[in-house]
Amino acid sequence: MNLPILYSFRRCPYAIRARMALILTSKKCELREIALNNKPEEMLRISAKGTVPVLEIPNQVLDESLDIISWAIQSHPESAHMFSTKEKLMCESLIQLFDSKFKYHLDRYKYASRYEADSYEHQEQCKNILENLELKIDPSPWIFGEKVSLLDISILPFIRQCKIANPKWFFGQNFKKVIA
């Protein structure tokens, strides 16, 4: 049996969310963990972007994490929350916020010297986004209830990285719902 092949990197938040989706929907695949400074030719041949994650499935290559998540959820729709129109708009808006603004500030918070940035200023921006998220969600246990959703999978790796950057600071904030 030929399994789909997932090219991944352990700490990449986009790869983390792709792996989460595959696990949560019980999709089997061959995991090929790569070194970013030594990308395999077979991965570059199927996706010239050279970024992870990349999922090779029969007759198709998915090289965007949201496409991989959607593919996994569509193949097992009973395992994930299906959105109402209102929820879908909120979901898309929050994913865009985390993929752009939150990621931007998170990188400059975590790697301030690399970006020649003020770590505290970017930490505050992350905090503001998480405080706003705190007001919008009510996890029980997932954001929309009993089943995981595209939103949960998509933003969790970024929140995790924010927590790892300074756990004492993170747990000292009033992020009860975000932490849950």
PDB file of C-alpha atoms in Angstrom:
ATOM      1  CA  MET A   1       0.000   0.000   0.000  1.00  0.00           C
ATOM      2  CA  ASN A   2       1.399   3.380  -1.007  1.00  0.00           C
ATOM      3  CA  LEU A   3       0.778   5.925   1.708  1.00  0.00           C
ATOM      4  CA  PRO A   4       0.674   9.677   1.142  1.00  0.00           C
ATOM      5  CA  ILE A   5       4.053  11.272   1.884  1.00  0.00           C
ATOM      6  CA  LEU A   6       4.246  14.264   4.220  1.00  0.00           C
ATOM      7  CA  TYR A   7       7.403  16.365   4.159  1.00  0.00           C
ATOM      8  CA  SER A   8       7.580  18.150   7.473  1.00  0.00           C
ATOM      9  CA  PHE A   9       9.795  20.000   9.932  1.00  0.00           C
ATOM     10  CA  ARG A  10       9.216  19.374  13.628  1.00  0.00           C
ATOM     11  CA  ARG A  11       9.020  22.982  14.841  1.00  0.00           C
ATOM     12  CA  CYS A  12       7.333  24.665  11.866  1.00  0.00           C
ATOM     13  CA  PRO A  13       3.850  25.800  12.997  1.00  0.00           C
ATOM     14  CA  TYR A  14       2.440  25.205   9.507  1.00  0.00           C
ATOM     15  CA  ALA A  15       3.797  21.657   9.480  1.00  0.00           C
ATOM     16  CA  ILE A  16       2.555  21.108  13.046  1.00  0.00           C
ATOM     17  CA  ARG A  17      -0.991  21.984  12.057  1.00  0.00           C
ATOM     18  CA  ALA A  18      -0.828  19.725   9.004  1.00  0.00           C
ATOM     19  CA  ARG A  19       0.353  16.821  11.194  1.00  0.00           C
ATOM     20  CA  MET A  20      -2.377  17.589  13.755  1.00  0.00           C
ATOM     21  CA  ALA A  21      -5.053  17.419  11.071  1.00  0.00           C
ATOM     22  CA  LEU A  22      -3.758  14.099   9.778  1.00  0.00           C
ATOM     23  CA  ILE A  23      -3.629  12.634  13.287  1.00  0.00           C
ATOM     24  CA  LEU A  24      -7.027  13.965  14.363  1.00  0.00           C
ATOM     25  CA  THR A  25      -8.672  12.575  11.219  1.00  0.00           C
ATOM     26  CA  SER A  26      -6.799   9.244  11.487  1.00  0.00           C
ATOM     27  CA  LYS A  27      -5.100   9.692   8.107  1.00  0.00           C
ATOM     28  CA  LYS A  28      -2.061   7.496   7.680  1.00  0.00           C
ATOM     29  CA  CYS A  29       0.980   8.803   5.843  1.00  0.00           C
ATOM     30  CA  GLU A  30       4.691   8.365   5.564  1.00  0.00           C
ATOM     31  CA  LEU A  31       6.335  11.180   7.517  1.00  0.00           C
ATOM     32  CA  ARG A  32       9.582  12.518   6.087  1.00  0.00           C
ATOM     33  CA  GLU A  33      11.149  14.906   8.556  1.00  0.00           C
ATOM     34  CA  ILE A  34      13.504  17.247   6.691  1.00  0.00           C
ATOM     35  CA  ALA A  35      16.380  19.537   7.560  1.00  0.00           C
ATOM     36  CA  LEU A  36      15.608  23.027   6.298  1.00  0.00           C
ATOM     37  CA  ASN A  37      19.239  23.553   5.326  1.00  0.00           C
ATOM     38  CA  ASN A  38      19.311  20.308   3.318  1.00  0.00           C
ATOM     39  CA  LYS A  39      15.949  19.911   1.553  1.00  0.00           C
ATOM     40  CA  PRO A  40      15.502  16.630  -0.294  1.00  0.00           C
ATOM     41  CA  GLU A  41      15.458  16.764  -4.101  1.00  0.00           C
ATOM     42  CA  GLU A  42      12.259  14.682  -4.253  1.00  0.00           C
ATOM     43  CA  MET A  43      10.441  17.343  -2.197  1.00  0.00           C
ATOM     44  CA  LEU A  44      11.791  20.205  -4.308  1.00  0.00           C
ATOM     45  CA  ARG A  45      10.829  18.314  -7.468  1.00  0.00           C
ATOM     46  CA  ILE A  46       7.157  18.174  -6.446  1.00  0.00           C
ATOM     47  CA  SER A  47       7.025  21.612  -4.780  1.00  0.00           C
ATOM     48  CA  ALA A  48       9.415  24.268  -5.996  1.00  0.00           C
ATOM     49  CA  LYS A  49       8.435  26.540  -3.076  1.00  0.00           C
ATOM     50  CA  GLY A  50      10.794  24.576  -0.872  1.00  0.00           C
ATOM     51  CA  THR A  51       8.713  25.089   2.260  1.00  0.00           C
ATOM     52  CA  VAL A  52       6.960  22.597   4.498  1.00  0.00           C
ATOM     53  CA  PRO A  53       4.519  21.048   4.809  1.00  0.00           C
ATOM     54  CA  VAL A  54       4.180  19.245   1.500  1.00  0.00           C
ATOM     55  CA  LEU A  55       1.783  16.314   1.159  1.00  0.00           C
ATOM     56  CA  GLU A  56       2.117  14.063  -1.869  1.00  0.00           C
ATOM     57  CA  ILE A  57      -1.038  12.076  -2.515  1.00  0.00           C
ATOM     58  CA  PRO A  58      -1.933  10.105  -5.654  1.00  0.00           C
ATOM     59  CA  ASN A  59      -2.211  12.509  -8.601  1.00  0.00           C
ATOM     60  CA  GLN A  60      -1.912  15.604  -6.398  1.00  0.00           C
ATOM     61  CA  VAL A  61       0.524  17.643  -4.309  1.00  0.00           C
ATOM     62  CA  LEU A  62      -0.706  19.859  -1.481  1.00  0.00           C
ATOM     63  CA  ASP A  63       1.909  22.371  -0.367  1.00  0.00           C
ATOM     64  CA  GLU A  64      -0.158  24.680   1.812  1.00  0.00           C
ATOM     65  CA  SER A  65      -1.030  23.647   5.361  1.00  0.00           C
ATOM     66  CA  LEU A  66      -4.648  24.844   5.074  1.00  0.00           C
ATOM     67  CA  ASP A  67      -5.091  22.701   1.947  1.00  0.00           C
ATOM     68  CA  ILE A  68      -3.728  19.672   3.806  1.00  0.00           C
ATOM     69  CA  ILE A  69      -6.060  20.336   6.753  1.00  0.00           C
ATOM     70  CA  SER A  70      -9.060  20.724   4.437  1.00  0.00           C
ATOM     71  CA  TRP A  71      -8.160  17.518   2.570  1.00  0.00           C
ATOM     72  CA  ALA A  72      -7.894  15.601   5.850  1.00  0.00           C
ATOM     73  CA  ILE A  73     -11.154  16.987   7.233  1.00  0.00           C
ATOM     74  CA  GLN A  74     -13.058  16.398   3.966  1.00  0.00           C
ATOM     75  CA  SER A  75     -12.012  12.764   3.983  1.00  0.00           C
ATOM     76  CA  HIS A  76     -13.361  12.318   7.546  1.00  0.00           C
ATOM     77  CA  PRO A  77     -16.019  15.021   7.996  1.00  0.00           C
ATOM     78  CA  GLU A  78     -17.502  13.261  11.010  1.00  0.00           C
ATOM     79  CA  SER A  79     -14.314  13.904  12.977  1.00  0.00           C
ATOM     80  CA  ALA A  80     -14.420  17.707  12.654  1.00  0.00           C
ATOM     81  CA  HIS A  81     -16.802  20.548  13.376  1.00  0.00           C
ATOM     82  CA  MET A  82     -18.684  21.830  10.329  1.00  0.00           C
ATOM     83  CA  PHE A  83     -19.143  25.598  10.350  1.00  0.00           C
ATOM     84  CA  SER A  84     -22.261  27.684  10.177  1.00  0.00           C
ATOM     85  CA  THR A  85     -21.913  30.712   7.879  1.00  0.00           C
ATOM     86  CA  LYS A  86     -21.232  33.013  10.843  1.00  0.00           C
ATOM     87  CA  GLU A  87     -18.639  30.620  12.293  1.00  0.00           C
ATOM     88  CA  LYS A  88     -16.942  30.252   8.910  1.00  0.00           C
ATOM     89  CA  LEU A  89     -16.455  34.017   8.604  1.00  0.00           C
ATOM     90  CA  MET A  90     -15.014  34.217  12.121  1.00  0.00           C
ATOM     91  CA  CYS A  91     -12.794  31.212  11.425  1.00  0.00           C
ATOM     92  CA  GLU A  92     -11.381  32.648   8.205  1.00  0.00           C
ATOM     93  CA  SER A  93     -10.779  36.017   9.842  1.00  0.00           C
ATOM     94  CA  LEU A  94      -8.959  34.536  12.838  1.00  0.00           C
ATOM     95  CA  ILE A  95      -6.835  32.190  10.723  1.00  0.00           C
ATOM     96  CA  GLN A  96      -5.796  35.145   8.556  1.00  0.00           C
ATOM     97  CA  LEU A  97      -4.977  37.165  11.692  1.00  0.00           C
ATOM     98  CA  PHE A  98      -2.802  34.391  13.146  1.00  0.00           C
ATOM     99  CA  ASP A  99      -1.114  33.574   9.831  1.00  0.00           C
ATOM    100  CA  SER A 100      -0.171  37.195   9.260  1.00  0.00           C
ATOM    101  CA  LYS A 101      -0.163  39.667  12.168  1.00  0.00           C
ATOM    102  CA  PHE A 102       0.269  37.190  15.037  1.00  0.00           C
ATOM    103  CA  LYS A 103       3.031  35.262  13.232  1.00  0.00           C
ATOM    104  CA  TYR A 104       4.799  38.536  12.396  1.00  0.00           C
ATOM    105  CA  HIS A 105       4.826  39.670  16.032  1.00  0.00           C
ATOM    106  CA  LEU A 106       5.539  36.181  17.364  1.00  0.00           C
ATOM    107  CA  ASP A 107       8.701  35.885  15.249  1.00  0.00           C
ATOM    108  CA  ARG A 108       9.934  39.278  16.450  1.00  0.00           C
ATOM    109  CA  TYR A 109       9.060  38.427  20.053  1.00  0.00           C
ATOM    110  CA  LYS A 110      10.850  35.070  19.955  1.00  0.00           C
ATOM    111  CA  TYR A 111      13.793  36.114  17.779  1.00  0.00           C
ATOM    112  CA  ALA A 112      14.177  39.803  18.643  1.00  0.00           C
ATOM    113  CA  SER A 113      17.929  39.867  18.010  1.00  0.00           C
ATOM    114  CA  ARG A 114      17.536  38.255  14.574  1.00  0.00           C
ATOM    115  CA  TYR A 115      15.019  40.923  13.563  1.00  0.00           C
ATOM    116  CA  GLU A 116      16.633  43.734  15.551  1.00  0.00           C
ATOM    117  CA  ALA A 117      13.249  44.206  17.211  1.00  0.00           C
ATOM    118  CA  ASP A 118      11.938  45.177  20.622  1.00  0.00           C
ATOM    119  CA  SER A 119      10.870  41.840  22.114  1.00  0.00           C
ATOM    120  CA  TYR A 120       8.594  43.498  24.682  1.00  0.00           C
ATOM    121  CA  GLU A 121       6.703  45.501  22.046  1.00  0.00           C
ATOM    122  CA  HIS A 122       6.015  42.370  19.983  1.00  0.00           C
ATOM    123  CA  GLN A 123       5.124  40.350  23.073  1.00  0.00           C
ATOM    124  CA  GLU A 124       2.492  43.005  23.845  1.00  0.00           C
ATOM    125  CA  GLN A 125       1.083  42.733  20.328  1.00  0.00           C
ATOM    126  CA  CYS A 126       0.788  38.943  20.739  1.00  0.00           C
ATOM    127  CA  LYS A 127      -0.861  39.520  24.104  1.00  0.00           C
ATOM    128  CA  ASN A 128      -3.421  41.913  22.569  1.00  0.00           C
ATOM    129  CA  ILE A 129      -4.365  39.364  19.905  1.00  0.00           C
ATOM    130  CA  LEU A 130      -4.691  36.584  22.484  1.00  0.00           C
ATOM    131  CA  GLU A 131      -6.785  38.803  24.777  1.00  0.00           C
ATOM    132  CA  ASN A 132      -9.157  39.513  21.877  1.00  0.00           C
ATOM    133  CA  LEU A 133      -9.327  35.795  21.093  1.00  0.00           C
ATOM    134  CA  GLU A 134     -10.124  35.168  24.764  1.00  0.00           C
ATOM    135  CA  LEU A 135     -13.261  37.330  24.376  1.00  0.00           C
ATOM    136  CA  LYS A 136     -14.466  35.461  21.272  1.00  0.00           C
ATOM    137  CA  ILE A 137     -14.126  31.815  22.245  1.00  0.00           C
ATOM    138  CA  ASP A 138     -15.694  29.425  24.713  1.00  0.00           C
ATOM    139  CA  PRO A 139     -13.825  26.129  24.496  1.00  0.00           C
ATOM    140  CA  SER A 140     -15.818  23.063  25.427  1.00  0.00           C
ATOM    141  CA  PRO A 141     -13.298  21.449  24.829  1.00  0.00           C
ATOM    142  CA  TRP A 142     -12.710  22.885  21.334  1.00  0.00           C
ATOM    143  CA  ILE A 143     -13.577  26.408  20.200  1.00  0.00           C
ATOM    144  CA  PHE A 144     -16.919  25.384  18.667  1.00  0.00           C
ATOM    145  CA  GLY A 145     -17.779  22.531  20.997  1.00  0.00           C
ATOM    146  CA  GLU A 146     -17.143  18.799  21.109  1.00  0.00           C
ATOM    147  CA  LYS A 147     -15.319  18.455  17.776  1.00  0.00           C
ATOM    148  CA  VAL A 148     -12.041  19.946  16.652  1.00  0.00           C
ATOM    149  CA  SER A 149     -12.323  22.512  13.857  1.00  0.00           C
ATOM    150  CA  LEU A 150     -10.179  24.044  11.176  1.00  0.00           C
ATOM    151  CA  LEU A 151      -9.740  27.037  13.490  1.00  0.00           C
ATOM    152  CA  ASP A 152      -8.474  24.967  16.440  1.00  0.00           C
ATOM    153  CA  ILE A 153      -5.947  23.153  14.262  1.00  0.00           C
ATOM    154  CA  SER A 154      -4.835  26.305  12.463  1.00  0.00           C
ATOM    155  CA  ILE A 155      -4.072  28.590  15.414  1.00  0.00           C
ATOM    156  CA  LEU A 156      -2.958  26.145  18.121  1.00  0.00           C
ATOM    157  CA  PRO A 157       0.652  25.806  16.875  1.00  0.00           C
ATOM    158  CA  PHE A 158       1.143  29.584  16.972  1.00  0.00           C
ATOM    159  CA  ILE A 159      -0.305  29.843  20.480  1.00  0.00           C
ATOM    160  CA  ARG A 160       1.938  26.943  21.514  1.00  0.00           C
ATOM    161  CA  GLN A 161       5.023  28.770  20.205  1.00  0.00           C
ATOM    162  CA  CYS A 162       4.017  31.914  22.076  1.00  0.00           C
ATOM    163  CA  LYS A 163       3.704  29.862  25.260  1.00  0.00           C
ATOM    164  CA  ILE A 164       7.065  28.144  24.744  1.00  0.00           C
ATOM    165  CA  ALA A 165       8.843  31.483  24.201  1.00  0.00           C
ATOM    166  CA  ASN A 166       8.197  32.429  27.847  1.00  0.00           C
ATOM    167  CA  PRO A 167       5.952  29.999  29.758  1.00  0.00           C
ATOM    168  CA  LYS A 168       6.072  31.987  33.000  1.00  0.00           C
ATOM    169  CA  TRP A 169       4.872  35.150  31.240  1.00  0.00           C
ATOM    170  CA  PHE A 170       2.276  33.241  29.189  1.00  0.00           C
ATOM    171  CA  PHE A 171       0.686  31.492  32.172  1.00  0.00           C
ATOM    172  CA  GLY A 172       0.773  34.771  34.104  1.00  0.00           C
ATOM    173  CA  GLN A 173      -1.688  36.311  31.639  1.00  0.00           C
ATOM    174  CA  ASN A 174      -5.450  36.016  31.840  1.00  0.00           C
ATOM    175  CA  PHE A 175      -5.730  33.557  28.926  1.00  0.00           C
ATOM    176  CA  LYS A 176      -7.942  30.981  30.673  1.00  0.00           C
ATOM    177  CA  LYS A 177     -10.004  30.112  27.563  1.00  0.00           C
ATOM    178  CA  VAL A 178      -7.018  30.262  25.227  1.00  0.00           C
ATOM    179  CA  ILE A 179      -5.070  27.933  27.522  1.00  0.00           C
ATOM    180  CA  ALA A 180      -8.048  25.571  27.781  1.00  0.00           C
TER     181      ALA A 180
END
